[in-house]
């Protein structure tokens, strides 16, 4: 497809289980970003990738959260031992480049994965 | 750290102008953005402004930036029911990631 896709669109899990969220960026985009949108709050930056490496992991809320990107394309965000406070919409975005472009390096967002932890 | 604030709700009548306000804290912001999120959809970039500009107009949208007060606004002229959505202000203070506000839910009353 032409846009950023994410799967699953909805995920319901039990507290303590691990979950894996997937993001397929736009082909050719080198940068990939993960954000979390909680009810009544703004978007919280989690992590970004330039290629396969993640220079900035400062936004990950705890060591239960990890992310990887392979082949400069697909990324997975893994949450181990999920907690109820992890319930949120997890948004992925990609951009053609990172930093320095005059047009602002527009980030294109996927539709998100709604995670509900019971 | 960066802090971006917006009011949570705004209601306007169809045909009126909407003004959505945003304040930010990081004076080193390079770009400031407005994103729109419709129900069940991802975020869509509406417009952005470079920090050395004070105004940008794009059809029905006008962005005003007061860098001294760190205040950004989005004006939507002739607001339509299709403009009902959540509008996020965001700043790009570092090299890459964006810092978003809480979003303002715009409701357009027919």
CSV table of C-alpha atoms in Angstrom, one decimal, chain B residues 14-15 36-39 44 46 60 76 78-87 106-110:
chain,number,residue,atom,x,y,z
B,14,UNK,CA,-20.7,26.0,10.8
B,15,UNK,CA,-19.5,28.9,8.7
B,36,UNK,CA,-5.6,16.6,12.3
B,37,UNK,CA,-6.9,13.3,13.6
B,38,UNK,CA,-10.3,12.1,12.5
B,39,UNK,CA,-12.1,9.4,14.4
B,44,UNK,CA,-2.7,13.8,9.1
B,46,UNK,CA,-2.3,19.9,7.9
B,60,UNK,CA,-8.7,28.2,4.7
B,76,UNK,CA,-9.8,27.7,10.1
B,78,UNK,CA,-15.5,29.1,7.1
B,79,UNK,CA,-15.5,26.0,9.3
B,80,UNK,CA,-17.3,23.0,7.9
B,81,UNK,CA,-18.7,19.9,9.6
B,82,UNK,CA,-16.0,17.9,8.0
B,83,UNK,CA,-13.5,19.9,10.0
B,84,UNK,CA,-14.7,18.2,13.2
B,85,UNK,CA,-11.7,16.3,14.5
B,86,UNK,CA,-8.9,16.5,17.1
B,87,UNK,CA,-6.2,19.0,16.2
B,106,UNK,CA,-13.1,20.7,17.5
B,107,UNK,CA,-16.9,20.2,17.2
B,108,UNK,CA,-18.7,22.0,14.4
B,109,UNK,CA,-22.3,22.7,15.1
B,110,UNK,CA,-24.5,22.6,11.9
